[in-house]
Amino acid sequence: MEMIYVDHAATSPLHPEVLDAMLPYFQTHFGNPSSIHQIGRQARQAIDQARRTIARALRINEQTLIFTSGGTEADNMAILGYSLEHEAKGKHIITSKIEHHAVLHACEELEKRGFEVTYLPVDETGRVKLNDVQEALRDDTILVTLMFGNNEVGTIQPIQEIGALLKEHQAVFHTDAVQACGMVELNLSELSVDMLSISAHKINGPKGIGLLYVRDGLKLKPMLFGGEQERKRRAGTENVAAVVGFAKAMELVVHSISERQSKYQQFARTLIDTWTEEDVHFQVNGHQHERLPHVLNISFPGMNVESLLMNLDLAGIAASSGSACTAGSIEPSHVLVAMFGQDHERIQSSVRFSFGLGNTQEQIERIAVETAKIVKRLGQQEEFIN
């Protein structure tokens, strides 16, 4: 039985061209980029070229990019690095209740160090209200960190409007764009953000590599200490093969955004139309229009998400709840709790289907039919029990 993977928001398969680009840097061009001999210089040239490629895709100066070990480190570097460097200006930070844990836990760490954090609510579509941001701003606010597109429900935040709101304020603006990169155009020459995080493994690149864009002139306190890599901003020998793979992945996704947007929107329509025709009771979670095209979060009322995911897996479909699995039980999604409230039925019955490389229309049609069968069967079992 073919296993169909629709959990690309968790991680994505490596693109074959990315693997081909990386392979020489494991054996042939294996040098340390800090070495001055030819082998070292070959590695340095590869990193420099990769940085130029990514900067060109994001339409920014290559010197504004810091390579990290992934999105988590990039988020931590932005939040901790900026706040600790500039705490003399104030110790107040604004974020939202639906951020990735890389952001939320970094903020919690700052609270332990004497900072105050405002966690903004979201509406039932998962969006922050611009007025709430404005009302939360204080004279001592130094950082606003709000994700571009949510990894669980796909809702896109009004990033440009929030950035414009902060233009006359001392607070800098960071956005976690890990899930948005490759799905929407990120033109950083026009986007009103000061820092932005990206991770390669969400765009068919390798795991263990990410980056933080930092607006030119913005100073961060280093989180790692050692060598002078990344212009003294992030110590440690560079992961050359991963950097090269990251650049190749970025090059591939930016040239196919429109095509993939159309494809994934069609996938979502296929699922929704099929379930409607099959008379399956379901609800779409997240904003109906301001959303990432590859993420579809669905609540099937009356279903237990753990049973639903297990049955999907047995049917050869790899989907997700979009939340962490701890000790064999699925914890309530903090995103859905923020959207609907702690005891809302949707929290226990929501599944995330996220599309990506390798998915076909035929696969999506199979998912639609199999999911309908499973939901109906589980519903009948529940009726029998009751």
Coordinates of C-alpha atoms in Angstrom, one line a residue:
M1 CA 0.0 0.0 0.0
E2 CA 1.3 3.4 -1.0
M3 CA 1.8 5.8 1.9
I4 CA 0.5 9.2 1.1
Y5 CA 2.3 12.0 3.0
V6 CA 0.3 15.1 3.7
D7 CA 2.2 16.4 6.7
H8 CA 4.5 18.8 4.8
A9 CA 4.0 21.5 7.4
A10 CA 5.9 19.3 9.8
T11 CA 8.8 18.6 7.4
S12 CA 9.2 18.1 3.7
P13 CA 11.1 15.6 1.6
L14 CA 14.4 16.6 0.2
H15 CA 14.2 17.7 -3.5
P16 CA 16.4 15.5 -5.7
E17 CA 18.1 18.6 -7.1
V18 CA 18.9 19.7 -3.6
L19 CA 20.5 16.4 -2.8
D20 CA 22.6 16.6 -6.0
A21 CA 23.8 20.1 -5.1
M22 CA 24.8 19.0 -1.6
L23 CA 26.7 15.7 -2.3
P24 CA 30.0 17.2 -3.4
Y25 CA 30.3 19.1 -0.1
F26 CA 30.4 15.9 1.9
Q27 CA 33.5 14.5 0.3
T28 CA 35.0 16.4 -2.6
H29 CA 34.7 20.0 -1.2
F30 CA 34.7 19.1 2.5
G31 CA 37.0 21.9 3.7
N32 CA 36.5 24.2 6.6
P33 CA 35.4 27.6 5.2
S34 CA 37.7 29.3 7.7
S35 CA 40.8 27.6 6.3
I36 CA 43.0 29.7 4.0
H37 CA 44.1 26.9 1.7
Q38 CA 42.4 26.0 -1.6
I39 CA 40.1 23.3 -0.1
G40 CA 38.9 25.7 2.6
R41 CA 38.5 28.5 0.0
Q42 CA 36.3 26.2 -2.1
A43 CA 34.0 25.8 0.9
R44 CA 34.0 29.5 1.6
Q45 CA 33.1 30.3 -2.0
A46 CA 30.2 27.8 -1.8
I47 CA 28.8 29.6 1.3
D48 CA 29.2 33.0 -0.3
Q49 CA 27.4 31.9 -3.4
A50 CA 24.6 30.3 -1.5
R51 CA 24.2 33.5 0.6
R52 CA 24.0 35.6 -2.6
T53 CA 21.4 33.2 -4.1
I54 CA 19.1 33.4 -1.0
A55 CA 19.6 37.1 -0.7
R56 CA 18.6 37.5 -4.4
A57 CA 15.5 35.4 -3.8
L58 CA 14.5 37.5 -0.8
R59 CA 15.6 40.8 -2.5
I60 CA 17.9 41.9 0.2
N61 CA 21.6 42.6 0.9
E62 CA 23.4 39.3 1.5
Q63 CA 25.2 40.8 4.5
T64 CA 21.8 40.9 6.4
L65 CA 21.6 37.1 6.5
I66 CA 22.8 34.9 9.4
F67 CA 22.8 31.2 8.8
T68 CA 21.5 29.2 11.9
S69 CA 20.8 25.6 12.7
G70 CA 17.1 26.1 11.9
G71 CA 14.0 28.1 12.5
T72 CA 14.1 27.6 16.3
E73 CA 17.6 29.0 16.6
A74 CA 16.7 31.9 14.3
D75 CA 13.6 32.7 16.4
N76 CA 15.7 32.5 19.6
M77 CA 18.5 34.7 18.2
A78 CA 16.0 37.3 17.1
I79 CA 14.0 37.4 20.4
L80 CA 16.7 36.8 23.0
G81 CA 19.5 38.4 21.0
Y82 CA 17.7 41.7 20.4
S83 CA 16.0 41.9 23.8
L84 CA 19.2 41.3 25.8
E85 CA 21.2 43.7 23.7
H86 CA 18.7 46.5 24.0
E87 CA 17.1 46.0 27.4
A88 CA 18.2 49.5 28.5
K89 CA 15.5 50.9 26.1
G90 CA 12.8 48.9 27.8
K91 CA 11.8 45.4 28.8
H92 CA 8.4 44.9 27.2
I93 CA 7.7 42.5 24.3
I94 CA 4.5 41.8 22.4
T95 CA 3.7 38.5 20.8
S96 CA 0.6 36.4 20.2
K97 CA -0.9 33.3 21.8
I98 CA -0.6 31.2 18.6
E99 CA 3.1 31.5 18.0
H100 CA 5.4 28.5 17.4
H101 CA 6.9 27.2 20.7
A102 CA 10.3 28.5 19.5
V103 CA 8.9 32.0 20.0
L104 CA 6.7 31.3 23.0
H105 CA 9.4 29.5 25.0
A106 CA 11.9 32.2 24.1
C107 CA 9.5 34.8 25.5
E108 CA 9.0 32.7 28.6
E109 CA 12.7 32.6 29.1
L110 CA 12.8 36.4 28.9
E111 CA 10.0 36.7 31.5
K112 CA 12.3 34.7 33.9
R113 CA 14.9 37.4 33.3
G114 CA 12.7 40.2 34.3
F115 CA 11.0 41.1 31.0
E116 CA 7.3 41.6 30.6
V117 CA 5.5 39.9 27.7
T118 CA 2.1 40.7 26.3
Y119 CA 0.4 37.7 24.6
L120 CA -2.1 39.0 22.2
P121 CA -5.4 37.1 21.6
V122 CA -6.6 36.1 18.1
D123 CA -10.1 35.9 16.7
E124 CA -11.8 32.7 15.6
T125 CA -10.0 32.8 12.3
G126 CA -6.6 32.9 14.1
R127 CA -5.8 36.6 13.2
V128 CA -4.4 39.2 15.5
K129 CA -6.4 42.5 15.5
L130 CA -4.3 45.6 14.4
N131 CA -6.0 47.6 17.1
D132 CA -4.9 45.1 19.8
V133 CA -1.3 45.6 18.7
Q134 CA -1.7 49.3 18.9
E135 CA -3.2 49.2 22.3
A136 CA -0.5 46.9 23.6
L137 CA 2.3 49.2 22.6
R138 CA 4.0 51.0 25.4
D139 CA 6.9 53.5 25.6
D140 CA 9.1 50.6 26.9
T141 CA 8.1 48.1 24.2
I142 CA 11.3 47.1 22.3
L143 CA 10.2 44.1 20.3
V144 CA 7.0 42.8 18.5
T145 CA 7.3 39.2 17.3
L146 CA 4.3 37.8 15.3
M147 CA 4.4 34.9 12.9
F148 CA 3.7 35.4 9.2
G149 CA 1.6 32.3 8.6
N150 CA 0.4 29.9 11.2
N151 CA 1.8 26.3 11.0
E152 CA -1.4 24.7 12.3
V153 CA -4.3 26.5 10.6
G154 CA -2.5 28.4 7.9
T155 CA -3.8 31.9 8.8
I156 CA -1.7 34.8 7.6
Q157 CA -1.3 37.8 9.8
P158 CA -1.5 41.4 8.6
I159 CA 2.3 41.7 8.7
Q160 CA 2.6 44.8 6.4
E161 CA 0.0 46.7 8.4
I162 CA 1.6 45.9 11.7
G163 CA 5.0 46.9 10.3
A164 CA 3.6 50.2 9.2
L165 CA 2.1 50.7 12.6
L166 CA 5.5 50.3 14.2
K167 CA 7.3 52.7 11.9
E168 CA 7.1 55.6 14.4
H169 CA 7.8 53.4 17.4
Q170 CA 11.1 52.3 18.8
A171 CA 10.0 48.6 18.8
V172 CA 11.5 46.4 16.1
F173 CA 9.4 43.8 14.3
H174 CA 10.3 40.2 14.0
T175 CA 8.3 37.6 12.1
D176 CA 8.6 33.8 12.0
A177 CA 8.1 33.1 8.3
V178 CA 9.2 29.4 8.5
Q179 CA 5.8 28.1 7.3
A180 CA 5.2 31.0 4.8
C181 CA 8.5 30.8 3.0
G182 CA 8.0 29.2 -0.4
M183 CA 4.3 29.5 -0.2
V184 CA 3.9 33.3 -0.5
E185 CA 6.3 35.8 -2.0
L186 CA 8.7 37.3 0.6
N187 CA 10.0 40.5 -0.8
L188 CA 12.0 41.8 2.1
S189 CA 12.9 45.0 0.3
E190 CA 9.2 46.0 0.6
L191 CA 8.1 44.0 3.7
S192 CA 8.0 46.1 6.8
V193 CA 9.9 43.8 9.1
D194 CA 13.3 44.2 10.9
M195 CA 14.0 40.5 11.4
L196 CA 12.6 37.3 9.7
S197 CA 13.2 33.6 10.4
I198 CA 13.2 30.8 7.8
S199 CA 14.0 27.1 7.9
A200 CA 15.2 25.0 5.0
H201 CA 13.5 21.7 5.8
K202 CA 10.0 23.2 5.2
I203 CA 10.9 24.1 1.6
N204 CA 12.4 20.7 0.5
G205 CA 15.8 21.5 1.8
P206 CA 17.9 19.7 4.5
K207 CA 17.1 19.7 8.2
G208 CA 19.5 21.5 10.5
I209 CA 19.9 24.7 8.6
G210 CA 17.9 28.0 8.7
L211 CA 18.5 31.7 8.6
L212 CA 17.7 34.9 10.3
Y213 CA 17.4 38.1 8.3
V214 CA 18.5 41.1 10.3
R215 CA 17.9 44.6 9.0
D216 CA 21.2 46.3 8.2
G217 CA 22.5 48.2 11.3
L218 CA 20.4 46.2 13.9
K219 CA 22.6 44.8 16.6
L220 CA 22.0 41.5 18.4
K221 CA 23.7 40.0 21.4
P222 CA 25.4 36.7 20.2
M223 CA 23.9 33.5 21.6
L224 CA 27.0 31.4 20.8
F225 CA 30.6 32.1 21.6
G226 CA 33.6 30.8 19.7
G227 CA 34.9 31.7 16.3
E228 CA 34.2 34.7 14.2
Q229 CA 31.8 33.1 11.7
E230 CA 28.8 34.9 10.3
R231 CA 30.6 38.3 10.8
K232 CA 30.9 37.5 14.6
R233 CA 27.2 37.1 15.0
R234 CA 27.0 33.3 15.2
A235 CA 30.0 31.2 16.1
G236 CA 30.6 27.7 14.8
T237 CA 32.0 26.0 11.7
E238 CA 29.4 26.4 9.0
N239 CA 27.4 23.4 7.7
V240 CA 28.5 23.9 4.2
A241 CA 26.5 21.1 2.5
A242 CA 23.4 22.2 4.3
V243 CA 23.9 25.9 3.3
V244 CA 24.4 24.9 -0.3
G245 CA 21.2 22.7 -0.1
F246 CA 19.3 25.6 1.5
A247 CA 20.2 27.9 -1.4
K248 CA 19.2 25.3 -4.0
A249 CA 15.9 24.7 -2.3
M250 CA 15.2 28.5 -2.1
E251 CA 16.0 28.9 -5.8
L252 CA 13.6 26.1 -6.7
V253 CA 10.6 27.3 -4.6
V254 CA 10.7 31.0 -5.4
H255 CA 10.4 30.2 -9.1
S256 CA 7.3 27.9 -8.6
I257 CA 5.2 29.8 -6.0
S258 CA 2.3 30.6 -8.3
E259 CA 2.2 27.1 -9.7
R260 CA 2.2 25.5 -6.3
Q261 CA -0.3 27.9 -4.9
S262 CA -2.8 26.9 -7.6
K263 CA -2.1 23.2 -7.2
Y264 CA -2.6 23.3 -3.4
Q265 CA -5.7 25.4 -3.5
Q266 CA -7.1 22.8 -5.9
F267 CA -6.2 20.0 -3.5
A268 CA -8.0 21.8 -0.7
R269 CA -11.1 22.3 -3.0
T270 CA -11.0 18.6 -3.9
L271 CA -11.1 17.5 -0.2
I272 CA -13.8 20.0 0.7
D273 CA -16.0 19.2 -2.3
T274 CA -15.7 15.5 -1.8
W275 CA -16.6 15.6 1.9
T276 CA -19.6 17.9 1.1
E277 CA -20.8 15.4 -1.6
E278 CA -20.3 12.5 0.9
D279 CA -22.4 14.4 3.5
V280 CA -19.5 14.4 6.0
H281 CA -19.9 17.0 8.7
F282 CA -16.8 19.1 8.9
Q283 CA -15.6 22.7 9.6
V284 CA -12.6 24.5 8.2
N285 CA -10.4 26.1 10.8
G286 CA -8.5 29.3 10.1
H287 CA -9.1 32.3 7.9
Q288 CA -11.0 31.6 4.7
H289 CA -9.0 33.9 2.5
E290 CA -5.8 35.1 4.3
R291 CA -4.3 31.7 4.5
L292 CA -1.3 29.7 3.4
P293 CA -2.3 27.5 0.4
H294 CA -0.7 24.3 1.6
V295 CA -2.3 24.0 5.1
L296 CA -5.9 22.8 5.5
N297 CA -7.0 22.3 9.1
I298 CA -10.4 20.5 9.4
S299 CA -12.6 19.7 12.4
F300 CA -14.8 16.6 12.2
P301 CA -17.4 17.1 15.0
G302 CA -17.8 14.1 17.2
M303 CA -14.5 12.6 16.1
N304 CA -11.6 11.8 18.5
V305 CA -8.5 13.1 16.7
E306 CA -6.3 10.4 18.0
S307 CA -8.6 7.6 16.7
L308 CA -9.0 9.5 13.4
L309 CA -5.2 9.9 12.9
M310 CA -4.6 6.3 13.7
N311 CA -7.2 5.1 11.2
L312 CA -5.8 7.4 8.6
D313 CA -2.4 6.0 9.2
L314 CA -3.7 2.4 8.8
A315 CA -5.3 3.6 5.5
G316 CA -1.9 4.8 4.3
I317 CA -2.4 8.5 5.0
A318 CA 0.1 10.4 7.0
A319 CA -1.6 13.5 8.4
S320 CA -1.3 15.4 11.7
S321 CA -3.1 17.0 14.5
G322 CA -0.8 20.0 14.1
S323 CA 0.0 19.7 17.8
A324 CA 2.6 18.0 19.9
C325 CA 2.3 14.3 20.9
T326 CA 3.4 13.7 24.5
A327 CA 3.6 10.4 26.2
G328 CA 1.3 8.8 23.7
S329 CA -1.5 11.3 24.0
I330 CA -2.2 14.3 21.9
E331 CA -2.1 17.6 23.8
P332 CA -4.7 20.2 23.0
S333 CA -3.5 22.6 20.4
H334 CA -2.6 26.0 21.9
V335 CA -3.5 27.5 18.6
L336 CA -7.0 26.1 18.6
V337 CA -7.4 26.9 22.3
A338 CA -6.5 30.6 21.5
M339 CA -9.0 30.6 18.6
F340 CA -12.0 28.9 20.2
G341 CA -11.5 28.5 24.0
Q342 CA -10.2 25.8 26.2
D343 CA -13.3 23.5 26.1
H344 CA -14.4 24.0 22.5
E345 CA -15.3 20.8 20.7
R346 CA -13.1 21.6 17.7
I347 CA -10.0 21.2 19.8
Q348 CA -10.5 17.5 20.1
S349 CA -11.5 16.8 16.6
S350 CA -9.2 18.7 14.3
V351 CA -6.8 17.3 11.7
R352 CA -4.2 19.1 9.6
F353 CA -3.6 18.1 6.0
S354 CA -0.6 19.9 4.5
F355 CA 0.5 19.5 0.9
G356 CA 3.8 19.5 -0.8
L357 CA 6.3 17.9 -3.2
G358 CA 5.2 14.6 -4.5
N359 CA 1.5 15.0 -3.8
T360 CA -0.8 14.4 -6.8
Q361 CA -4.4 15.0 -7.6
E362 CA -5.0 11.3 -7.5
Q363 CA -3.6 11.0 -4.0
I364 CA -5.8 13.8 -2.8
E365 CA -8.8 12.2 -4.3
R366 CA -7.9 9.0 -2.4
I367 CA -7.5 10.9 0.8
A368 CA -10.9 12.5 0.4
V369 CA -12.6 9.2 -0.1
E370 CA -10.8 7.3 2.6
T371 CA -11.3 10.1 5.2
A372 CA -15.0 10.2 4.4
K373 CA -15.2 6.4 5.0
I374 CA -13.3 6.6 8.3
V375 CA -15.3 9.5 9.6
K376 CA -18.6 7.7 8.8
R377 CA -17.3 4.5 10.3
L378 CA -16.1 6.1 13.5
G379 CA -19.3 8.1 13.8
Q380 CA -21.4 4.9 13.5
Q381 CA -19.2 3.2 16.2
E382 CA -19.8 6.2 18.5
E383 CA -23.5 6.0 17.9
F384 CA -23.5 2.3 18.7
I385 CA -21.5 2.9 22.0
N386 CA -23.9 5.6 23.1

